[in-house]
PDB file of C-alpha atoms in Angstrom:
ATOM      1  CA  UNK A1110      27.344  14.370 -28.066  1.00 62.00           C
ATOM      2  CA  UNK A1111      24.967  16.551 -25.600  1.00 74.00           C
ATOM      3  CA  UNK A1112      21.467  15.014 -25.666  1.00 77.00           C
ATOM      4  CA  UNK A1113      18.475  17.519 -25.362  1.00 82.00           C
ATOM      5  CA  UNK A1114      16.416  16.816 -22.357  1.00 86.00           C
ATOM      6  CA  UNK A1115      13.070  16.905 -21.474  1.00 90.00           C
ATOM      7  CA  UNK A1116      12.040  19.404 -19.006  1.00 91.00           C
ATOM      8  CA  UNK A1117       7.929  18.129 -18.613  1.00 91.00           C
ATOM      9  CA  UNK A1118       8.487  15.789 -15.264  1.00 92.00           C
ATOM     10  CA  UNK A1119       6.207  12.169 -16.104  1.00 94.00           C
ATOM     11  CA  UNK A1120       5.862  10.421 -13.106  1.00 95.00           C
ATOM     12  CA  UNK A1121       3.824   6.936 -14.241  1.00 96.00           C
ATOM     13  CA  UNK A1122       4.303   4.425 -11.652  1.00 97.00           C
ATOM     14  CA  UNK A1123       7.449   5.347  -8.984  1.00 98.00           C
ATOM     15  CA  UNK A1124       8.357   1.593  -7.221  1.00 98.00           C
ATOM     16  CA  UNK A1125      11.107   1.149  -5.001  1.00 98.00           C
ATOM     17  CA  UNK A1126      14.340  -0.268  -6.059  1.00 95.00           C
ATOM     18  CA  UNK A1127      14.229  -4.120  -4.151  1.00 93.00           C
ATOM     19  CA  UNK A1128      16.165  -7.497  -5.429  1.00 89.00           C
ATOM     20  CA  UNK A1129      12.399  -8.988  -6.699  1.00 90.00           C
ATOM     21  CA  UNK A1130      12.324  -6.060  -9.125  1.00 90.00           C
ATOM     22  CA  UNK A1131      16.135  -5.133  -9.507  1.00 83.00           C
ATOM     23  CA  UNK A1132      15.413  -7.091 -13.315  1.00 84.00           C
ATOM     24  CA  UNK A1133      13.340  -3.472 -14.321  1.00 84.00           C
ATOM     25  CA  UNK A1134      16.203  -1.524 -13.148  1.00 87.00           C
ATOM     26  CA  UNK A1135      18.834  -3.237 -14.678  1.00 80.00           C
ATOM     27  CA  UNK A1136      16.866  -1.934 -18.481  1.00 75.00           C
ATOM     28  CA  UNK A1137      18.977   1.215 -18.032  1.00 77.00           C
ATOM     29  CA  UNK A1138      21.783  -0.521 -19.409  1.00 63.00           C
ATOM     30  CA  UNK A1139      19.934  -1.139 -22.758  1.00 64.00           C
ATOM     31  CA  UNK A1140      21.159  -4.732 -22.215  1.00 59.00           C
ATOM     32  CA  UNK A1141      18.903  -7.552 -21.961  1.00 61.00           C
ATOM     33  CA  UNK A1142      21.207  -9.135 -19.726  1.00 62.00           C
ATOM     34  CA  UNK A1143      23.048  -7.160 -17.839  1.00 65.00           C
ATOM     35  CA  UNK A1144      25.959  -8.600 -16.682  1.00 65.00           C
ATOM     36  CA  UNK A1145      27.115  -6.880 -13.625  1.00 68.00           C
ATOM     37  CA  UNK A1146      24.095  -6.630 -11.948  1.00 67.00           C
ATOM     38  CA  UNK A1147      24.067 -10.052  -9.630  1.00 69.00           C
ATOM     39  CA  UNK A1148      27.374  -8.368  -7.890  1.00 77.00           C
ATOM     40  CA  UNK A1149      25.221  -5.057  -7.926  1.00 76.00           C
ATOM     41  CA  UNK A1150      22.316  -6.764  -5.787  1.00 79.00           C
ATOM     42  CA  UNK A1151      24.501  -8.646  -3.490  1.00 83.00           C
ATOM     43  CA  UNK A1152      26.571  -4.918  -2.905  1.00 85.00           C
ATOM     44  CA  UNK A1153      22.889  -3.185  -1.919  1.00 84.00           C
ATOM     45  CA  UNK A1154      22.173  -6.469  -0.249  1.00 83.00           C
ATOM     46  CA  UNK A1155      25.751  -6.081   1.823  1.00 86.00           C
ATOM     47  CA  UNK A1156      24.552  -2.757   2.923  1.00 87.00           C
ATOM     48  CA  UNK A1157      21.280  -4.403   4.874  1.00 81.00           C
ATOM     49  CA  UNK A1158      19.819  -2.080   2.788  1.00 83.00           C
ATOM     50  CA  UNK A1159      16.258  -3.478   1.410  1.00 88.00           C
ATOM     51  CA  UNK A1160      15.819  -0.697  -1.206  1.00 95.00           C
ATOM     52  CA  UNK A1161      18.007   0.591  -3.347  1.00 95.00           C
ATOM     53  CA  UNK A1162      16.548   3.297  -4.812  1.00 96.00           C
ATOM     54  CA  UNK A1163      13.410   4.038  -7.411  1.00 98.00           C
ATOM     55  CA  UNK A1164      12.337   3.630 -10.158  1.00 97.00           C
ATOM     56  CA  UNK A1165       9.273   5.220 -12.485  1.00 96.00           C
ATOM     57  CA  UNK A1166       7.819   2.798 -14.717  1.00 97.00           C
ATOM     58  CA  UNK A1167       5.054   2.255 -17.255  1.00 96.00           C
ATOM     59  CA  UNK A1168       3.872  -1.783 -16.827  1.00 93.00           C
ATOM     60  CA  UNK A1169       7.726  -3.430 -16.913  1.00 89.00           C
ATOM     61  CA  UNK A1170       9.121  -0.789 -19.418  1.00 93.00           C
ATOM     62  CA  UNK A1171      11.669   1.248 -17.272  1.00 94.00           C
ATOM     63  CA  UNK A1172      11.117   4.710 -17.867  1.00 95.00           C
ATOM     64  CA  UNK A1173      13.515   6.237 -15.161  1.00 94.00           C
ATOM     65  CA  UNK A1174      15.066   5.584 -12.002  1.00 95.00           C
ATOM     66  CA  UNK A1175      17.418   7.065  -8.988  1.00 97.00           C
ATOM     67  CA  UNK A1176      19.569   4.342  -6.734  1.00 95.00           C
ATOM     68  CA  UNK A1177      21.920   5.504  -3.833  1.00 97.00           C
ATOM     69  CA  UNK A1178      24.751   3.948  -1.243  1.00 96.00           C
ATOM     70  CA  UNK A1179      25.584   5.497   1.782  1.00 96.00           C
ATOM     71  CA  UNK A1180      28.077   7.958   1.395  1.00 97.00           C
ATOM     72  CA  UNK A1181      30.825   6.237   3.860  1.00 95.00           C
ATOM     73  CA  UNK A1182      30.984   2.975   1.147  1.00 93.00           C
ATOM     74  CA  UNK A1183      31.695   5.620  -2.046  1.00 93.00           C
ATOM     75  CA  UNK A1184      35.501   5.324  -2.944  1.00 90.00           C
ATOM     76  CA  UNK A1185      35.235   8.905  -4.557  1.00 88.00           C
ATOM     77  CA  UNK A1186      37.192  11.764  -2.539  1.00 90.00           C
ATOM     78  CA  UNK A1187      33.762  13.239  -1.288  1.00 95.00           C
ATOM     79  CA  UNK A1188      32.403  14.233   2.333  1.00 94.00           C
ATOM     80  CA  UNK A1189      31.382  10.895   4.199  1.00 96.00           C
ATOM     81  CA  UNK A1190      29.335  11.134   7.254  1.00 97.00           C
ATOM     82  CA  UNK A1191      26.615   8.426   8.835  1.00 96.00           C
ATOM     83  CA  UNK A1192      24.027  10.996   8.029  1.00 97.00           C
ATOM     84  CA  UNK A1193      24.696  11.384   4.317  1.00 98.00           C
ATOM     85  CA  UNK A1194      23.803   8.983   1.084  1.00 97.00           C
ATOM     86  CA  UNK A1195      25.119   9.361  -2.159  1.00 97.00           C
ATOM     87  CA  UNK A1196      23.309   8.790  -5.456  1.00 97.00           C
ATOM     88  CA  UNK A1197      25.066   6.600  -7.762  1.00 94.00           C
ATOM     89  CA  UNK A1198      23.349   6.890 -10.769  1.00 93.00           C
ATOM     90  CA  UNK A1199      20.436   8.466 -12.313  1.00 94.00           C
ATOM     91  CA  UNK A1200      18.553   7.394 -15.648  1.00 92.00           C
ATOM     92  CA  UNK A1201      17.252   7.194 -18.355  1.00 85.00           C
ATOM     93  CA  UNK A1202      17.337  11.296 -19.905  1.00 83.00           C
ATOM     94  CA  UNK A1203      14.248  11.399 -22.886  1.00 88.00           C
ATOM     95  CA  UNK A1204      14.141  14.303 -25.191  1.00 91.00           C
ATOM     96  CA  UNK A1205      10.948  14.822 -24.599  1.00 95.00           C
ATOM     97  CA  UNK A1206      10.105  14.215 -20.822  1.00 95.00           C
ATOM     98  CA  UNK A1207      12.108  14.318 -17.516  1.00 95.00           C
ATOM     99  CA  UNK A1208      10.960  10.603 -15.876  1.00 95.00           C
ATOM    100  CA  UNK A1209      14.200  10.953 -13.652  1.00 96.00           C
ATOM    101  CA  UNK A1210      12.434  13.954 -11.056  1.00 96.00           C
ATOM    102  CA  UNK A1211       9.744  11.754  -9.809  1.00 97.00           C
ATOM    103  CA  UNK A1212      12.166   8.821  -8.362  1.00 98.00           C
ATOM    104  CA  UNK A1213      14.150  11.642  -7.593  1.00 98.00           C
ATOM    105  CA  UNK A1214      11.627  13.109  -5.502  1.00 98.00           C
ATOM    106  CA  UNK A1215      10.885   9.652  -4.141  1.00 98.00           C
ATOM    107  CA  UNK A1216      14.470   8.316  -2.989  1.00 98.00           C
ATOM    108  CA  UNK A1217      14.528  11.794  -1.320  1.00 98.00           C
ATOM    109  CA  UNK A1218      11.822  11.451   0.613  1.00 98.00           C
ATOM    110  CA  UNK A1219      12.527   7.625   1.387  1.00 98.00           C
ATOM    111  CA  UNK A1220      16.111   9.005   2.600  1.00 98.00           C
ATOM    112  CA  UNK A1221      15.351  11.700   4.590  1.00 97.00           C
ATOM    113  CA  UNK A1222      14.391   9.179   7.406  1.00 95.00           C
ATOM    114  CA  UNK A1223      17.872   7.995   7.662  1.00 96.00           C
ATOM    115  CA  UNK A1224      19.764  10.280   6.684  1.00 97.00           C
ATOM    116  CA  UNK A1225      20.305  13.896   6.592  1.00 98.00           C
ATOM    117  CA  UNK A1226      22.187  14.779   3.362  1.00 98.00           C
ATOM    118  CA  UNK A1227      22.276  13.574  -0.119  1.00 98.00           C
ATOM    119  CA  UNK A1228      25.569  13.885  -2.741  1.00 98.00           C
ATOM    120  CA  UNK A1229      26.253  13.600  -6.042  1.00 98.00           C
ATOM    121  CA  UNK A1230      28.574  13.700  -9.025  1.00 97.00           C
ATOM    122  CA  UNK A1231      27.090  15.550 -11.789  1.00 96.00           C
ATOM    123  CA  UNK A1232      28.393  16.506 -15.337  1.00 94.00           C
ATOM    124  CA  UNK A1233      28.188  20.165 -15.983  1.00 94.00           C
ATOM    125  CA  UNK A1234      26.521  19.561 -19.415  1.00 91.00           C
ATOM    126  CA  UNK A1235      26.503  16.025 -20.646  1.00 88.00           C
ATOM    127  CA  UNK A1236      24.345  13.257 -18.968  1.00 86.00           C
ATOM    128  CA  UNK A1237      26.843  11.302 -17.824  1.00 77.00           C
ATOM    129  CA  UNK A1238      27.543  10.687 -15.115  1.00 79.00           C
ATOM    130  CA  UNK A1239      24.634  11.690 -13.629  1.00 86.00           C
ATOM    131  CA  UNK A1240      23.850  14.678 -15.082  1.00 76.00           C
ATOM    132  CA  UNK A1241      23.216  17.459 -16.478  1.00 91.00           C
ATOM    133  CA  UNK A1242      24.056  20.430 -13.404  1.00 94.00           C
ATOM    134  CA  UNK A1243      20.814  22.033 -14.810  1.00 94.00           C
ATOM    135  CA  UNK A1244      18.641  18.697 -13.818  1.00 95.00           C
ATOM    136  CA  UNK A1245      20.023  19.151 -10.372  1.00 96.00           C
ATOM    137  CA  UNK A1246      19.680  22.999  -9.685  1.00 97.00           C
ATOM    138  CA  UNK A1247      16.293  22.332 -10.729  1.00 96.00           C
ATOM    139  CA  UNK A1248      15.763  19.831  -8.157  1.00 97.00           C
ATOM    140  CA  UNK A1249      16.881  21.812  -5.995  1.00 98.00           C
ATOM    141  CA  UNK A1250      20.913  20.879  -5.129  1.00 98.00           C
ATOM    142  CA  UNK A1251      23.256  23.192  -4.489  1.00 98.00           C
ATOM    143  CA  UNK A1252      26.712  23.111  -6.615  1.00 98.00           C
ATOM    144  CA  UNK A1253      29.547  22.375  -4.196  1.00 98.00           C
ATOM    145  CA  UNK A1254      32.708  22.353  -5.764  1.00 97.00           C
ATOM    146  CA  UNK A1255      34.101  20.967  -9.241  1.00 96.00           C
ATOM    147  CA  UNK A1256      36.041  17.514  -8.387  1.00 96.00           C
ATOM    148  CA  UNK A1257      37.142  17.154 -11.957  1.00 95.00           C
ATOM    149  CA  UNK A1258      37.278  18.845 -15.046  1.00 95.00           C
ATOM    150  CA  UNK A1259      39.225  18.018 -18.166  1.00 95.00           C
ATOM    151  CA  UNK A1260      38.550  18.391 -22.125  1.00 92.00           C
ATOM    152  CA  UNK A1261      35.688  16.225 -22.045  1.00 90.00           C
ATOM    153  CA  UNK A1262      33.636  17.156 -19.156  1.00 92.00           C
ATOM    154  CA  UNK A1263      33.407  19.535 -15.699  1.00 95.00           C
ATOM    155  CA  UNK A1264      31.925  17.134 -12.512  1.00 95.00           C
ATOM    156  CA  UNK A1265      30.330  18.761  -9.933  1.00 97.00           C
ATOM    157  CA  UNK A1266      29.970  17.834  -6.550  1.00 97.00           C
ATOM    158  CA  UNK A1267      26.243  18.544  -5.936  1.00 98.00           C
ATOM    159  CA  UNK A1268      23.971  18.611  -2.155  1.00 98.00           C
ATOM    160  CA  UNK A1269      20.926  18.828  -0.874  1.00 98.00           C
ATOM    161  CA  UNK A1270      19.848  18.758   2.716  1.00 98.00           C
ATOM    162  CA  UNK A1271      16.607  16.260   3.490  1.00 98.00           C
TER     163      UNK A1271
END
């Protein structure tokens, strides 16, 4: 199944990512509990990192979001370096509208004081993870290599220099 996307970037309210708000996040997994997210906070919270990522929002509704590690913690056979951060996930794809640009645009420009490189793992067409290739060439990333490809789905390593 290969969603259509919206293309018309929203950007409502863009918030950073913190452990007081982590509850808004956590609506990308369509769960009203999600269950995996008190080891997620203590991870970022491991880090010393105080936010972990973005999120664009309408009142509490989550509407899309962007959170990140830095690259050296990602178990993935990618480039590590101190001065790169990885994004682990992306969300939530609309038909309609792109909401995932804005927080996109915000993590960016929250990284590029730390670091000097962002990664990550896109699918060439489907949505997950991460995806689609298109969403990212039109932000901007370059394609760096496929790290996986099999019936199902092509990932591509994806960069962008802050």
């Amino acid at each position: 199944y290969i969603p259509e996307l919206g293309t018309e970037s929203v950007a409502k309210t863009i918030k950073p990512i913190t452990e007081e708000n982590y509850n808004i996040a956590s609506q990308c997994t369509s769960r009203i509990n999600c269950l995996g997210c008190g080891s997620k906070i203590k991870m970022y919270n491991s880090m010393n990192e105080d936010v972990y990522g973005f999120i664009n929002v309408s009142g509490n509704q989550l509407l899309g979001g962007v959170e990140f590690v830095p690259s050296n913690l990602v178990p993935n056979d990618i480039p590590r370096s101190e001065e790169t951060a990885f994004i682990t996930c992306i969300y939530l794809s609309n038909k309609d509208y792109d909401y995932k640009s804005a927080p996109l645009m915000a993590l960016e420009d929250y990284l590029k004081n730390k670091y000097k490189k962002v990664l990550v793992i896109s699918d060439e067409i489907g949505i997950f993870p991460n995806g689609n290739l298109e969403f990212f060439l039109k932000n901007k990333y370059k394609d760096e290599l496929i790290v996986f490809e099999d019936d199902y789905c092509k990932l591509h390593l994806m960069s962008k220099i802050l």
